[in-house]
CSV table of C-alpha atoms in Angstrom, one decimal:
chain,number,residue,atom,x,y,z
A,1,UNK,CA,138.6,76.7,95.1
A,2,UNK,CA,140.9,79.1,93.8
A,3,UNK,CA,141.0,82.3,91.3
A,4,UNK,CA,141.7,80.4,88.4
A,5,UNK,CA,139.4,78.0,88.9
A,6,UNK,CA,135.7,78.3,86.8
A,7,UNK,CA,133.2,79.4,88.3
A,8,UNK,CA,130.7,76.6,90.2
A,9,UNK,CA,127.2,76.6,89.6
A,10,UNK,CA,125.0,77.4,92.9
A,11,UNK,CA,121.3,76.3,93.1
A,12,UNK,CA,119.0,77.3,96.5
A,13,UNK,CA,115.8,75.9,96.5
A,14,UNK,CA,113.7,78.8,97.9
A,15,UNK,CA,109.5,79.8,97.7
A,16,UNK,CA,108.4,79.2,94.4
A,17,UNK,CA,111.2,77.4,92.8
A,18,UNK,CA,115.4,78.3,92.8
A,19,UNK,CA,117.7,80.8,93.0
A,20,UNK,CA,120.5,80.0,90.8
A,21,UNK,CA,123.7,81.5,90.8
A,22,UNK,CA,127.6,81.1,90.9
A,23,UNK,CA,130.8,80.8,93.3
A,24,UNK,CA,134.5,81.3,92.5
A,25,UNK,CA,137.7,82.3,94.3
A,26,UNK,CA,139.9,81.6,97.5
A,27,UNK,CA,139.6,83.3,101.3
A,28,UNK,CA,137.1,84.1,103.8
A,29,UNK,CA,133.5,83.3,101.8
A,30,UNK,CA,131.6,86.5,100.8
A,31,UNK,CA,128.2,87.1,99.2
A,32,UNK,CA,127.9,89.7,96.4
A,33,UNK,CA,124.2,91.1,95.8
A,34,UNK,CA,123.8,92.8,92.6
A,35,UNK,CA,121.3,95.8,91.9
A,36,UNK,CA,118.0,96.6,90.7
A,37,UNK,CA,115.6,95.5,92.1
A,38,UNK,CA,114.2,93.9,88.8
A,39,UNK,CA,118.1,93.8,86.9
A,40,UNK,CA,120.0,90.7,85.8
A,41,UNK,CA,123.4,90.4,87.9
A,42,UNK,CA,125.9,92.3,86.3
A,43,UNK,CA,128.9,91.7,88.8
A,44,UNK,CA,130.7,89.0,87.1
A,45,UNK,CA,133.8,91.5,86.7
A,46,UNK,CA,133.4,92.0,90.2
A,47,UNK,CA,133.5,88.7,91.5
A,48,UNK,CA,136.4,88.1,89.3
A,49,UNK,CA,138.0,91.6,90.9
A,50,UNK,CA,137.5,90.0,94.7
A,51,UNK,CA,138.4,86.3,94.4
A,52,UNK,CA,142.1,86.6,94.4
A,53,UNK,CA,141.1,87.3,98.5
A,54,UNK,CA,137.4,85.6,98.9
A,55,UNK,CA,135.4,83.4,98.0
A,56,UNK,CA,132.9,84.8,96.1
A,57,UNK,CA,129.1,83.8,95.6
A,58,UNK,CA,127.0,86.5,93.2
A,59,UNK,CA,123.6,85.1,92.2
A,60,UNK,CA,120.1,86.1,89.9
A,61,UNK,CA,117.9,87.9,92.4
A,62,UNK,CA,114.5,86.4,91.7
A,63,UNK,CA,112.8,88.1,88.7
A,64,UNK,CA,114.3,87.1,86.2
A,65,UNK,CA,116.0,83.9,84.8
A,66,UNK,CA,117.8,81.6,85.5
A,67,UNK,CA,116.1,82.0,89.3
A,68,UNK,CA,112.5,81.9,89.7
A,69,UNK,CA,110.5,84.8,87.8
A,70,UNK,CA,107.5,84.8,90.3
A,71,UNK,CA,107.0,85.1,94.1
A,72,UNK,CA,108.1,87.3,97.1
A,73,UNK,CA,108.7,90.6,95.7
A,74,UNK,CA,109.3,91.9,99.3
A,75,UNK,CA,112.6,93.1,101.3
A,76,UNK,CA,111.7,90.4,103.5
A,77,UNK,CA,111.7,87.9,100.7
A,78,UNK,CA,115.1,89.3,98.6
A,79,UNK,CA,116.4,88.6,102.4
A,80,UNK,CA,115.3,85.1,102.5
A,81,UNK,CA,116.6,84.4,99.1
A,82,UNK,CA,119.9,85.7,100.3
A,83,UNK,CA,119.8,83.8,103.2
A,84,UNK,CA,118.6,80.5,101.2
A,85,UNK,CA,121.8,80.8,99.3
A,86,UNK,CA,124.3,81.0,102.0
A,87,UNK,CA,122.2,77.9,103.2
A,88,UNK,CA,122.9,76.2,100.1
A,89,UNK,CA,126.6,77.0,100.0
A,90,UNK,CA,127.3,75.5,103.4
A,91,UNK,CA,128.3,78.9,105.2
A,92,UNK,CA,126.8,79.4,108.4
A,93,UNK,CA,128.6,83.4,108.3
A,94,UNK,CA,129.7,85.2,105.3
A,95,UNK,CA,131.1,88.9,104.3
A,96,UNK,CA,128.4,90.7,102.4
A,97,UNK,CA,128.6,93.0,99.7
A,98,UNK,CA,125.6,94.9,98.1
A,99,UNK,CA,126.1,97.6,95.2
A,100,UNK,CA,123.3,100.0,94.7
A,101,UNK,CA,120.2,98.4,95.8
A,102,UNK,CA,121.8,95.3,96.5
A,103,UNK,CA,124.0,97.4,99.0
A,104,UNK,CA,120.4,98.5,100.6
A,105,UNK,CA,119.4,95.1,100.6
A,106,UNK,CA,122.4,94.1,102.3
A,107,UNK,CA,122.0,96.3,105.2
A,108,UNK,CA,118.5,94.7,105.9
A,109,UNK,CA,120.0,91.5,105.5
A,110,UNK,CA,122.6,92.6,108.0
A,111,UNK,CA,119.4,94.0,110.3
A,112,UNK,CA,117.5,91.1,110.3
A,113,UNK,CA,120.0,87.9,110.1
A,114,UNK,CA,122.9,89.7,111.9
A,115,UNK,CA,124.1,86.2,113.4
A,116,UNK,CA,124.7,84.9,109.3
A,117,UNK,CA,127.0,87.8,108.5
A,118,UNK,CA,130.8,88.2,109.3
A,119,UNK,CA,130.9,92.0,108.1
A,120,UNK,CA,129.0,93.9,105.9
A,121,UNK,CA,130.6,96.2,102.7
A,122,UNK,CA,128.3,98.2,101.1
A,123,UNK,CA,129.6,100.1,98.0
A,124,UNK,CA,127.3,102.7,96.4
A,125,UNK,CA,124.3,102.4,97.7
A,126,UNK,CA,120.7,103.5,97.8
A,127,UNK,CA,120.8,105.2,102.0
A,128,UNK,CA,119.2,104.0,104.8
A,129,UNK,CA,117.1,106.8,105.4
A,130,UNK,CA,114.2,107.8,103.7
A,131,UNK,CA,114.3,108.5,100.9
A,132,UNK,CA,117.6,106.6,100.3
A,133,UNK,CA,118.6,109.5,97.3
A,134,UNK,CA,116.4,107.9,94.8
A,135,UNK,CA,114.4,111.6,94.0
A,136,UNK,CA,118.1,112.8,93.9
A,137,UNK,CA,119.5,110.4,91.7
A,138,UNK,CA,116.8,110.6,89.1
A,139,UNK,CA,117.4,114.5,89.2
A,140,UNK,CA,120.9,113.9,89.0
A,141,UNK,CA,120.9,111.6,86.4
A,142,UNK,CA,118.6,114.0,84.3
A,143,UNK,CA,120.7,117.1,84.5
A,144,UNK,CA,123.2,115.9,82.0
A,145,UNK,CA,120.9,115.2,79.2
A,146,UNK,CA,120.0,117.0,76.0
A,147,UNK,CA,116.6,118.8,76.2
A,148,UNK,CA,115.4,116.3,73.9
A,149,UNK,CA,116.5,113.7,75.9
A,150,UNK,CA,115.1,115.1,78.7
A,151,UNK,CA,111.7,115.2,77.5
A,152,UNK,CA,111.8,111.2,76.1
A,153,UNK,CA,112.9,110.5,79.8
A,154,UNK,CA,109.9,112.5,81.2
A,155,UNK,CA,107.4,111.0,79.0
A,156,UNK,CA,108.7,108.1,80.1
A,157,UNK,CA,108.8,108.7,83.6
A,158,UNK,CA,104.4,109.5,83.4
A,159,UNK,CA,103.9,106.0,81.8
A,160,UNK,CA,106.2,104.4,84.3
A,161,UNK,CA,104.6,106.0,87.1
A,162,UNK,CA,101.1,105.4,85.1
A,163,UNK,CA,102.2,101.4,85.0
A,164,UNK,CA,101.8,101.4,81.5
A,165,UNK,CA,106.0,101.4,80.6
A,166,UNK,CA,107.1,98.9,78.7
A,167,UNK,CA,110.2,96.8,78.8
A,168,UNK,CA,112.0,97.9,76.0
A,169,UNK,CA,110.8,101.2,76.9
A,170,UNK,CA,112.7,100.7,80.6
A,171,UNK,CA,115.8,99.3,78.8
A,172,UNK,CA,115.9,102.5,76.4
A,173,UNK,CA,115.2,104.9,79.4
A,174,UNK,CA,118.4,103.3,81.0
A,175,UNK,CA,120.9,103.0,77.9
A,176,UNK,CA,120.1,106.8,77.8
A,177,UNK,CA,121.0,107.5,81.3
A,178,UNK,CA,123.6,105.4,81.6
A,179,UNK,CA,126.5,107.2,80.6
A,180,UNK,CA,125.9,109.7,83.6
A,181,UNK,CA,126.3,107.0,86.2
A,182,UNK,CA,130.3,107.9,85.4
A,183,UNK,CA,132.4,110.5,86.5
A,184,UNK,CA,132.8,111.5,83.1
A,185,UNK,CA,130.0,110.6,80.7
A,186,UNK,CA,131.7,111.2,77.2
A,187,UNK,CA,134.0,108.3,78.6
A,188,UNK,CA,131.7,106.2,79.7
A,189,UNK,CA,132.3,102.4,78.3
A,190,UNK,CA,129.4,100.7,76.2
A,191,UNK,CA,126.6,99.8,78.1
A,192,UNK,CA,126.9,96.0,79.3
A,193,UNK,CA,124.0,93.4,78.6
A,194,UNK,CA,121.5,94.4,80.9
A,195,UNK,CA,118.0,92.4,81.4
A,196,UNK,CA,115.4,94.7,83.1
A,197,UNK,CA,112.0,93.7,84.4
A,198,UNK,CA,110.7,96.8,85.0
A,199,UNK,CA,106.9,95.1,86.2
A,200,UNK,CA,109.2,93.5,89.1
A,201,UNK,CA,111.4,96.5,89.6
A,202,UNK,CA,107.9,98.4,90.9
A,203,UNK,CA,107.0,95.7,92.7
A,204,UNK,CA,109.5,95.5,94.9
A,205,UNK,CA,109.0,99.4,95.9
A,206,UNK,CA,106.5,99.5,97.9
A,207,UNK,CA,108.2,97.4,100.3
A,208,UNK,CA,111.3,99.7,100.2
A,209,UNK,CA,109.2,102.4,100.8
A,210,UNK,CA,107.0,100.8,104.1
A,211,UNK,CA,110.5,100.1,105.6
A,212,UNK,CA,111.7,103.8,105.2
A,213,UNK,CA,108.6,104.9,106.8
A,214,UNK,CA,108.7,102.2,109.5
A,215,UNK,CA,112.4,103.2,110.2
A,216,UNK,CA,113.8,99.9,109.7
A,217,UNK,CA,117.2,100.3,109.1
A,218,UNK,CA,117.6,103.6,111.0
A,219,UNK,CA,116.8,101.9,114.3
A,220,UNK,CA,118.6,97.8,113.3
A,221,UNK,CA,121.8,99.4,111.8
A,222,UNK,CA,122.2,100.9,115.5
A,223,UNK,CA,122.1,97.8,117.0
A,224,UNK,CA,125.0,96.2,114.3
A,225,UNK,CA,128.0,94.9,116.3
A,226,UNK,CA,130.0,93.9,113.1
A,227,UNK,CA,133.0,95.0,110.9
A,228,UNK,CA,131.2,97.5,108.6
A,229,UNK,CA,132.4,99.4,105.1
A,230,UNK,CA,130.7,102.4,103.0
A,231,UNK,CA,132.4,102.5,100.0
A,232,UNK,CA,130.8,105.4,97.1
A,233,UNK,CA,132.3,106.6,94.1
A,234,UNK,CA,132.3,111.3,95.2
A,235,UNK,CA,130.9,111.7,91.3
A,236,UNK,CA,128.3,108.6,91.8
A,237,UNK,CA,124.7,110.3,91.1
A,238,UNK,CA,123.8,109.0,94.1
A,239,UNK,CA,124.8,111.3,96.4
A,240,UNK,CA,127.6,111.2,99.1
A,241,UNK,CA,125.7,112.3,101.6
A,242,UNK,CA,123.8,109.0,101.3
A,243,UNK,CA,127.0,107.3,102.3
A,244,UNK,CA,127.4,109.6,104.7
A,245,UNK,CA,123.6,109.1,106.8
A,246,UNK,CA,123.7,105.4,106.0
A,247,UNK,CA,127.4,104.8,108.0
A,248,UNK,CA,127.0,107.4,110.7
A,249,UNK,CA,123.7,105.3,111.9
A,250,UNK,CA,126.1,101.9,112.8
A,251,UNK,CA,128.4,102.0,115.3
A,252,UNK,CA,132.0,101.6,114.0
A,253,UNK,CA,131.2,101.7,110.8
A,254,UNK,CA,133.9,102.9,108.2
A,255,UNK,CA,133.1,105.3,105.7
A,256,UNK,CA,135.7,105.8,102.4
A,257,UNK,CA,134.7,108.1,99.5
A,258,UNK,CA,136.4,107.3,95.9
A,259,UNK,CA,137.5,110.8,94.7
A,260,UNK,CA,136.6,111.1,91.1
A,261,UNK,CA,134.3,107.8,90.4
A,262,UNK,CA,131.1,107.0,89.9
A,263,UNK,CA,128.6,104.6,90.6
A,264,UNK,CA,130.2,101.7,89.1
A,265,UNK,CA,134.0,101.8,90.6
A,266,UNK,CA,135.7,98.5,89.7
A,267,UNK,CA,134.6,99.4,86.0
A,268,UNK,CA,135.8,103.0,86.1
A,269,UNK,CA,138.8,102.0,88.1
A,270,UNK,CA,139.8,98.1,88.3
A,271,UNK,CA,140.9,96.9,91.6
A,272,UNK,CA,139.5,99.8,93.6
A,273,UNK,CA,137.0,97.7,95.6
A,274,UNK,CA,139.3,94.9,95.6
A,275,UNK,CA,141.9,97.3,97.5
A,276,UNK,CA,139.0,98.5,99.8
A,277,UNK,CA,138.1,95.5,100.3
A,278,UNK,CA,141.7,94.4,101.5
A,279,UNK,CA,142.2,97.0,103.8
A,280,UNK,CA,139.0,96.5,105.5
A,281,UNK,CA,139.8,92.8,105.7
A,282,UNK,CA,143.2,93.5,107.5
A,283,UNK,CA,141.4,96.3,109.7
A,284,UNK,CA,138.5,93.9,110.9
A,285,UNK,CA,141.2,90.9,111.6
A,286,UNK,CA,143.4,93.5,113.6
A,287,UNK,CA,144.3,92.9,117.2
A,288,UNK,CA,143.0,96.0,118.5
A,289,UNK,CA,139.2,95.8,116.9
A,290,UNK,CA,140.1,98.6,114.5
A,291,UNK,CA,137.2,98.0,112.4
A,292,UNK,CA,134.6,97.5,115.0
């Protein structure tokens, strides 16, 4: 398979029904999980960006279509969807690469299947420590908005919180946040064809939430003995210092900031994460262990 080449249609068969996704590119296979939870994949340019040096596999997270809508809302069952799709691909080991909270997902995945993964990126993502910049981020996302805008997100916050938000409702509240995910918001580009399911974003939650209070990740990501990459945009609304607690738990791990991007790098700048991604390639393939 090359970078050219279309991208191939993957199918896992997993609880409930399938997990359908896509694989494109040429190198060392790699695994891209997308964030949300409850968000249709939006890393197409991505996967694009990176197969020029992998081979790259994004897929729906289940949710939403084309994968199966119901089922397994837990970490442990986003990680055995993961793991059903590097199944169905043939690849007993495969980089992963998580953004936002498919960057937190990919550090449990690293956690608990440690023996699938050849290396682990994660770029932007909600922290491994409780509670993973997600009070932060909402506050950070908030602070540039018009008072008016402000008060429509509140509202909207107290019927979210009150389980009575609505979709469209959820997809408003993020069009009006999104511009601040940037490092500058009055340049932000249009905002892409989202899906968001936010019944199934809530759903998943709790989970995230019992594993921060268990400590999961602070005490697995200790144990890593892998090639390991924090990548986060210094004007992301999720805050460095995420980066910082997640990457100083694992052993080895490398930690690069992105001066002046946000949340979403290979949009702000193209080929940012592909020339992270490089270098860490070359580091973890070095003689000396560099990466380790």
């Amino acid at each position: 398979m090359n970078e050219g080449a279309p991208e191939q249609e993957v199918r896992a068969r997993v609880q409930g029904g399938e997990i359908v996704g896509s694989v494109r590119g040429s190198g060392p296979p790699a695994l891209l999980l997308h964030g949300g939870p409850g968000m249709s994949d939006y890393l197409a340019d991505l996967a694009a960006e990176l197969s020029a040096v992998l081979t790259v596999a994004r897929y729906q997270q289940r949710g939403l279509a084309p994968s199966v809508v119901d089922g397994d809302r837990t970490v442990e069952g986003h990680v055995a969807d993961a793991v059903a799709v590097l199944d169905a691909l043939g690849w007993d080991r495969a980089w992963v690469i998580g953004h936002s909270w498919g960057g937190h997902l990919a550090m449990h995945l690293a956690v608990a299947r440690s023996e699938r993964l050849l290396g682990l990126m994660v770029l932007d993502a909600l922290g491994a420590l409780p509670d993973g910049g997600g009070e932060a981020l909402g506050e950070n996302l908030m602070r540039g908005l018009t008072d008016e805008q402000r008060v429509r997100m509140e509202e909207y916050n107290v019927r979210e919180e009150a389980g009575e938000g609505t979709p469209e409702e959820s997809l408003a509240a993020f069009n009006t946040v999104w511009p601040h995910y940037f490092s500058d918001p009055a340049a932000a580009p249009p905002v892409p064809e989202f899906r968001l399911d936010l019944e199934r974003h809530l759903m998943t939650w709790p989970s995230i939430t019992a594993h921060f209070e268990e400590g999961t990740l602070e005490r697995g990501l200790a144990r890593l003995r892998m090639p390991v990459l924090v990548v986060h945009g210094a004007a992301s609304p999720i805050s460095y210092a995420e980066a910082e607690r997640s990457a100083a738990l694992i052993p080895g791990a490398r930690l690069q900031i992105l001066p002046g991007i946000g949340h979403f790098p290979w949009i702000e700048e193209p080929g940012s994460v592909r020339r992270e991604v490089e270098a860490f390639l070359a580091a973890a393939s070095a003689p000396d262990g560099s990466s380790r």
